[in-house]
Amino acid sequence: MSPSPQTDDPIRRQMRDWEGDFATALSDAASAVPGLLFRIPPGQSLPSLRWEDDARGAYWASAGLVRTGFGESLSQVSARLRYLREPADDGPFERDEQPWQTLNVGTCDPGLVAALMVAAAQYHRAS
C-alpha cells in the first residue's frame, strides 16, 4: 500500500527544503576553506566541491533526509561524498573514490552535515 499523494506532498516539500538548506550551508562551509570551491554544475542537481589546483577532479556531494521505516517521518540523514578525477587522455575516470558515505549522519542539521562533508573533503585531500 503506497502513501497517498496528499501525505507525500509535505514529505517531498520537506526533502526539497532540506536539500536547499544543505546546498546553502555547503556553499558557506566551502567558502570558509581556502582553495575549496562550491558549485552546482549546469543541468545537475547535486552540488560539487573542487580544489582550485585540481582542475580535473571534483567531489559530488549528496545528502538528504530519509525515512527510518515505512510511514515514519524523515528523521535521519544519509550522505555521500564521491571524488571523481578525469583522466589526462580519453578513457575512464582516473580515480573514483568515496571518501565519506553513511546511511545515518547522526544529525538532521544541514549546517552540521555540510561541515562534516567539507571536513571529509579536507581529510581526503590530506591523505
mmCIF file of N, CA, C and O in Angstrom, residues 18-19 22-23 25-31 33 36-38 46-51 58-65 77-83 97-105 107 109-125:
data_model
loop_
_atom_site.group_PDB
_atom_site.id
_atom_site.type_symbol
_atom_site.label_atom_id
_atom_site.label_comp_id
_atom_site.label_asym_id
_atom_site.label_seq_id
_atom_site.Cartn_x
_atom_site.Cartn_y
_atom_site.Cartn_z
ATOM 1 N N TRP A 18 15.020 20.850 2.765
ATOM 2 C CA TRP A 18 16.243 20.447 3.431
ATOM 3 C C TRP A 18 17.407 20.460 2.448
ATOM 4 O O TRP A 18 18.497 20.941 2.772
ATOM 5 N N GLU A 19 17.199 19.930 1.248
ATOM 6 C CA GLU A 19 18.269 19.901 0.242
ATOM 7 C C GLU A 19 18.708 21.314 -0.134
ATOM 8 O O GLU A 19 19.899 21.565 -0.333
ATOM 9 N N PHE A 22 20.752 22.565 2.741
ATOM 10 C CA PHE A 22 22.051 21.884 2.719
ATOM 11 C C PHE A 22 22.972 22.511 1.681
ATOM 12 O O PHE A 22 24.148 22.761 1.954
ATOM 13 N N ALA A 23 22.467 22.774 0.484
ATOM 14 C CA ALA A 23 23.287 23.388 -0.568
ATOM 15 C C ALA A 23 23.806 24.751 -0.112
ATOM 16 O O ALA A 23 24.981 25.076 -0.321
ATOM 17 N N ALA A 25 24.238 25.755 3.019
ATOM 18 C CA ALA A 25 25.196 25.509 4.100
ATOM 19 C C ALA A 25 26.517 24.976 3.548
ATOM 20 O O ALA A 25 27.594 25.355 4.030
ATOM 21 N N LEU A 26 26.455 24.118 2.527
ATOM 22 C CA LEU A 26 27.674 23.577 1.929
ATOM 23 C C LEU A 26 28.464 24.687 1.239
ATOM 24 O O LEU A 26 29.685 24.749 1.335
ATOM 25 N N SER A 27 27.765 25.581 0.569
ATOM 26 C CA SER A 27 28.418 26.723 -0.066
ATOM 27 C C SER A 27 29.123 27.588 0.981
ATOM 28 O O SER A 27 30.281 27.981 0.807
ATOM 29 N N ASP A 28 28.440 27.853 2.080
ATOM 30 C CA ASP A 28 29.023 28.662 3.155
ATOM 31 C C ASP A 28 30.229 27.959 3.782
ATOM 32 O O ASP A 28 31.266 28.588 4.026
ATOM 33 N N ALA A 29 30.107 26.659 4.042
ATOM 34 C CA ALA A 29 31.204 25.911 4.664
ATOM 35 C C ALA A 29 32.415 25.841 3.737
ATOM 36 O O ALA A 29 33.551 25.981 4.185
ATOM 37 N N ALA A 30 32.180 25.648 2.453
ATOM 38 C CA ALA A 30 33.289 25.577 1.490
ATOM 39 C C ALA A 30 33.993 26.922 1.371
ATOM 40 O O ALA A 30 35.225 26.979 1.240
ATOM 41 N N SER A 31 33.233 28.011 1.415
ATOM 42 C CA SER A 31 33.842 29.333 1.269
ATOM 43 C C SER A 31 34.754 29.675 2.445
ATOM 44 O O SER A 31 35.612 30.540 2.333
ATOM 45 N N VAL A 33 36.942 27.620 3.623
ATOM 46 C CA VAL A 33 38.168 26.838 3.461
ATOM 47 C C VAL A 33 38.930 27.374 2.248
ATOM 48 O O VAL A 33 38.426 27.299 1.125
ATOM 49 N N LEU A 36 38.911 25.824 -1.614
ATOM 50 C CA LEU A 36 37.809 24.899 -1.864
ATOM 51 C C LEU A 36 36.663 25.662 -2.520
ATOM 52 O O LEU A 36 36.193 26.667 -1.990
ATOM 53 N N LEU A 37 36.236 25.197 -3.678
ATOM 54 C CA LEU A 37 35.201 25.870 -4.453
ATOM 55 C C LEU A 37 33.923 25.057 -4.469
ATOM 56 O O LEU A 37 33.954 23.831 -4.577
ATOM 57 N N PHE A 38 32.799 25.744 -4.374
ATOM 58 C CA PHE A 38 31.475 25.126 -4.416
ATOM 59 C C PHE A 38 30.796 25.545 -5.709
ATOM 60 O O PHE A 38 30.919 26.686 -6.149
ATOM 61 N N LEU A 46 23.022 17.907 -8.000
ATOM 62 C CA LEU A 46 23.944 17.680 -6.891
ATOM 63 C C LEU A 46 25.022 18.758 -6.857
ATOM 64 O O LEU A 46 25.619 19.082 -7.882
ATOM 65 N N PRO A 47 25.286 19.300 -5.677
ATOM 66 C CA PRO A 47 26.382 20.252 -5.568
ATOM 67 C C PRO A 47 27.722 19.538 -5.732
ATOM 68 O O PRO A 47 27.832 18.326 -5.519
ATOM 69 N N SER A 48 28.723 20.306 -6.108
ATOM 70 C CA SER A 48 30.064 19.741 -6.192
ATOM 71 C C SER A 48 31.042 20.658 -5.484
ATOM 72 O O SER A 48 30.813 21.862 -5.334
ATOM 73 N N LEU A 49 32.126 20.067 -5.032
ATOM 74 C CA LEU A 49 33.237 20.774 -4.418
ATOM 75 C C LEU A 49 34.476 20.458 -5.235
ATOM 76 O O LEU A 49 34.629 19.342 -5.734
ATOM 77 N N ARG A 50 35.338 21.449 -5.355
ATOM 78 C CA ARG A 50 36.567 21.239 -6.115
ATOM 79 C C ARG A 50 37.673 22.075 -5.499
ATOM 80 O O ARG A 50 37.450 23.198 -5.064
ATOM 81 N N TRP A 51 38.870 21.516 -5.465
ATOM 82 C CA TRP A 51 40.036 22.268 -5.026
ATOM 83 C C TRP A 51 40.537 23.098 -6.205
ATOM 84 O O TRP A 51 40.587 22.602 -7.336
ATOM 85 N N ALA A 58 36.784 16.496 -8.907
ATOM 86 C CA ALA A 58 35.719 17.172 -8.167
ATOM 87 C C ALA A 58 35.015 16.157 -7.270
ATOM 88 O O ALA A 58 35.046 14.949 -7.522
ATOM 89 N N TYR A 59 34.381 16.677 -6.227
ATOM 90 C CA TYR A 59 33.576 15.866 -5.321
ATOM 91 C C TYR A 59 32.107 16.107 -5.639
ATOM 92 O O TYR A 59 31.679 17.242 -5.779
ATOM 93 N N TRP A 60 31.349 15.041 -5.740
ATOM 94 C CA TRP A 60 29.894 15.143 -5.827
ATOM 95 C C TRP A 60 29.376 14.933 -4.422
ATOM 96 O O TRP A 60 29.676 13.935 -3.784
ATOM 97 N N ALA A 61 28.623 15.900 -3.946
ATOM 98 C CA ALA A 61 28.125 15.882 -2.576
ATOM 99 C C ALA A 61 26.624 15.616 -2.583
ATOM 100 O O ALA A 61 25.858 16.412 -3.110
ATOM 101 N N SER A 62 26.228 14.509 -2.014
ATOM 102 C CA SER A 62 24.796 14.235 -1.929
ATOM 103 C C SER A 62 24.432 13.926 -0.485
ATOM 104 O O SER A 62 25.149 13.212 0.207
ATOM 105 N N ALA A 63 23.341 14.505 -0.066
ATOM 106 C CA ALA A 63 22.831 14.266 1.286
ATOM 107 C C ALA A 63 21.344 14.554 1.270
ATOM 108 O O ALA A 63 20.874 15.395 0.504
ATOM 109 N N GLY A 64 20.613 13.848 2.080
ATOM 110 C CA GLY A 64 19.176 14.082 2.136
ATOM 111 C C GLY A 64 18.516 13.350 3.276
ATOM 112 O O GLY A 64 19.064 12.408 3.843
ATOM 113 N N LEU A 65 17.340 13.823 3.595
ATOM 114 C CA LEU A 65 16.531 13.197 4.631
ATOM 115 C C LEU A 65 16.005 11.858 4.142
ATOM 116 O O LEU A 65 15.649 11.715 2.975
ATOM 117 N N VAL A 77 19.539 11.509 8.233
ATOM 118 C CA VAL A 77 20.156 11.998 7.007
ATOM 119 C C VAL A 77 21.167 10.980 6.511
ATOM 120 O O VAL A 77 21.994 10.484 7.268
ATOM 121 N N SER A 78 21.080 10.686 5.235
ATOM 122 C CA SER A 78 22.045 9.853 4.548
ATOM 123 C C SER A 78 22.938 10.781 3.735
ATOM 124 O O SER A 78 22.452 11.758 3.156
ATOM 125 N N ALA A 79 24.244 10.503 3.688
ATOM 126 C CA ALA A 79 25.161 11.385 2.970
ATOM 127 C C ALA A 79 26.251 10.586 2.254
ATOM 128 O O ALA A 79 26.618 9.496 2.700
ATOM 129 N N ARG A 80 26.738 11.192 1.168
ATOM 130 C CA ARG A 80 27.795 10.542 0.388
ATOM 131 C C ARG A 80 28.638 11.617 -0.286
ATOM 132 O O ARG A 80 28.114 12.541 -0.898
ATOM 133 N N LEU A 81 29.941 11.486 -0.176
ATOM 134 C CA LEU A 81 30.880 12.351 -0.868
ATOM 135 C C LEU A 81 31.688 11.462 -1.801
ATOM 136 O O LEU A 81 32.347 10.521 -1.355
ATOM 137 N N ARG A 82 31.615 11.745 -3.082
ATOM 138 C CA ARG A 82 32.284 10.924 -4.085
ATOM 139 C C ARG A 82 33.267 11.791 -4.863
ATOM 140 O O ARG A 82 32.902 12.853 -5.363
ATOM 141 N N TYR A 83 34.502 11.331 -4.976
ATOM 142 C CA TYR A 83 35.533 12.062 -5.712
ATOM 143 C C TYR A 83 35.762 11.382 -7.058
ATOM 144 O O TYR A 83 35.995 10.184 -7.126
ATOM 145 N N GLU A 97 36.615 7.574 -6.037
ATOM 146 C CA GLU A 97 36.713 7.207 -4.631
ATOM 147 C C GLU A 97 35.527 7.757 -3.857
ATOM 148 O O GLU A 97 34.928 8.746 -4.261
ATOM 149 N N GLN A 98 35.209 7.109 -2.754
ATOM 150 C CA GLN A 98 34.159 7.586 -1.864
ATOM 151 C C GLN A 98 34.783 7.860 -0.499
ATOM 152 O O GLN A 98 34.850 6.974 0.342
ATOM 153 N N PRO A 99 35.246 9.108 -0.293
ATOM 154 C CA PRO A 99 35.883 9.419 0.983
ATOM 155 C C PRO A 99 34.941 9.372 2.182
ATOM 156 O O PRO A 99 35.392 9.197 3.297
ATOM 157 N N TRP A 100 33.632 9.539 1.939
ATOM 158 C CA TRP A 100 32.699 9.521 3.064
ATOM 159 C C TRP A 100 31.339 9.071 2.584
ATOM 160 O O TRP A 100 30.819 9.567 1.587
ATOM 161 N N GLN A 101 30.761 8.102 3.297
ATOM 162 C CA GLN A 101 29.415 7.632 2.996
ATOM 163 C C GLN A 101 28.821 7.068 4.273
ATOM 164 O O GLN A 101 29.472 6.293 4.975
ATOM 165 N N THR A 102 27.584 7.485 4.564
ATOM 166 C CA THR A 102 26.910 6.973 5.751
ATOM 167 C C THR A 102 25.409 6.975 5.523
ATOM 168 O O THR A 102 24.885 7.838 4.829
ATOM 169 N N LEU A 103 24.744 6.001 6.086
ATOM 170 C CA LEU A 103 23.289 5.941 5.997
ATOM 171 C C LEU A 103 22.625 6.784 7.074
ATOM 172 O O LEU A 103 21.456 7.119 6.966
ATOM 173 N N ASN A 104 23.369 7.118 8.129
ATOM 174 C CA ASN A 104 22.814 7.938 9.191
ATOM 175 C C ASN A 104 23.911 8.834 9.747
ATOM 176 O O ASN A 104 24.753 8.389 10.520
ATOM 177 N N VAL A 105 23.881 10.095 9.363
ATOM 178 C CA VAL A 105 24.899 11.055 9.794
ATOM 179 C C VAL A 105 24.854 11.253 11.304
ATOM 180 O O VAL A 105 25.871 11.473 11.935
ATOM 181 N N THR A 107 22.677 13.539 12.655
ATOM 182 C CA THR A 107 22.041 14.835 12.846
ATOM 183 C C THR A 107 21.217 15.155 11.606
ATOM 184 O O THR A 107 21.531 14.666 10.518
ATOM 185 N N ASP A 109 20.637 18.468 11.031
ATOM 186 C CA ASP A 109 21.002 19.867 10.819
ATOM 187 C C ASP A 109 21.826 19.988 9.538
ATOM 188 O O ASP A 109 22.943 19.462 9.466
ATOM 189 N N PRO A 110 21.307 20.677 8.498
ATOM 190 C CA PRO A 110 22.042 20.768 7.232
ATOM 191 C C PRO A 110 23.401 21.457 7.377
ATOM 192 O O PRO A 110 24.344 21.121 6.669
ATOM 193 N N GLY A 111 23.531 22.388 8.328
ATOM 194 C CA GLY A 111 24.815 23.051 8.552
ATOM 195 C C GLY A 111 25.866 22.100 9.089
ATOM 196 O O GLY A 111 27.023 22.134 8.664
ATOM 197 N N LEU A 112 25.475 21.220 10.012
ATOM 198 C CA LEU A 112 26.418 20.233 10.543
ATOM 199 C C LEU A 112 26.783 19.189 9.494
ATOM 200 O O LEU A 112 27.936 18.779 9.395
ATOM 201 N N VAL A 113 25.809 18.771 8.707
ATOM 202 C CA VAL A 113 26.085 17.802 7.642
ATOM 203 C C VAL A 113 27.057 18.418 6.633
ATOM 204 O O VAL A 113 28.022 17.774 6.200
ATOM 205 N N ALA A 114 26.844 19.687 6.278
ATOM 206 C CA ALA A 114 27.741 20.372 5.346
ATOM 207 C C ALA A 114 29.150 20.477 5.920
ATOM 208 O O ALA A 114 30.140 20.253 5.213
ATOM 209 N N ALA A 115 29.256 20.793 7.207
ATOM 210 C CA ALA A 115 30.565 20.888 7.850
ATOM 211 C C ALA A 115 31.287 19.544 7.831
ATOM 212 O O ALA A 115 32.499 19.486 7.577
ATOM 213 N N LEU A 116 30.557 18.462 8.082
ATOM 214 C CA LEU A 116 31.159 17.126 8.020
ATOM 215 C C LEU A 116 31.619 16.789 6.606
ATOM 216 O O LEU A 116 32.679 16.185 6.406
ATOM 217 N N MET A 117 30.839 17.194 5.616
ATOM 218 C CA MET A 117 31.182 16.930 4.220
ATOM 219 C C MET A 117 32.474 17.668 3.845
ATOM 220 O O MET A 117 33.362 17.098 3.208
ATOM 221 N N VAL A 118 32.567 18.939 4.236
ATOM 222 C CA VAL A 118 33.773 19.728 3.948
ATOM 223 C C VAL A 118 34.977 19.132 4.686
ATOM 224 O O VAL A 118 36.069 19.032 4.126
ATOM 225 N N ALA A 119 34.781 18.707 5.927
ATOM 226 C CA ALA A 119 35.866 18.070 6.678
ATOM 227 C C ALA A 119 36.326 16.789 5.988
ATOM 228 O O ALA A 119 37.529 16.507 5.931
ATOM 229 N N ALA A 120 35.392 16.026 5.435
ATOM 230 C CA ALA A 120 35.751 14.799 4.713
ATOM 231 C C ALA A 120 36.571 15.132 3.467
ATOM 232 O O ALA A 120 37.530 14.424 3.140
ATOM 233 N N ALA A 121 36.211 16.201 2.763
ATOM 234 C CA ALA A 121 36.983 16.619 1.578
ATOM 235 C C ALA A 121 38.389 17.054 1.989
ATOM 236 O O ALA A 121 39.372 16.732 1.312
ATOM 237 N N GLN A 122 38.499 17.774 3.102
ATOM 238 C CA GLN A 122 39.812 18.195 3.579
ATOM 239 C C GLN A 122 40.657 16.990 3.989
ATOM 240 O O GLN A 122 41.850 16.924 3.672
ATOM 241 N N TYR A 123 40.063 16.041 4.681
ATOM 242 C CA TYR A 123 40.793 14.839 5.093
ATOM 243 C C TYR A 123 41.239 14.042 3.865
ATOM 244 O O TYR A 123 42.366 13.561 3.808
ATOM 245 N N HIS A 124 40.350 13.916 2.886
ATOM 246 C CA HIS A 124 40.683 13.185 1.669
ATOM 247 C C HIS A 124 41.864 13.832 0.958
ATOM 248 O O HIS A 124 42.774 13.147 0.486
ATOM 249 N N ARG A 125 41.860 15.137 0.879
ATOM 250 C CA ARG A 125 42.958 15.852 0.219
ATOM 251 C C ARG A 125 44.269 15.643 0.958
ATOM 252 O O ARG A 125 45.332 15.510 0.344
#
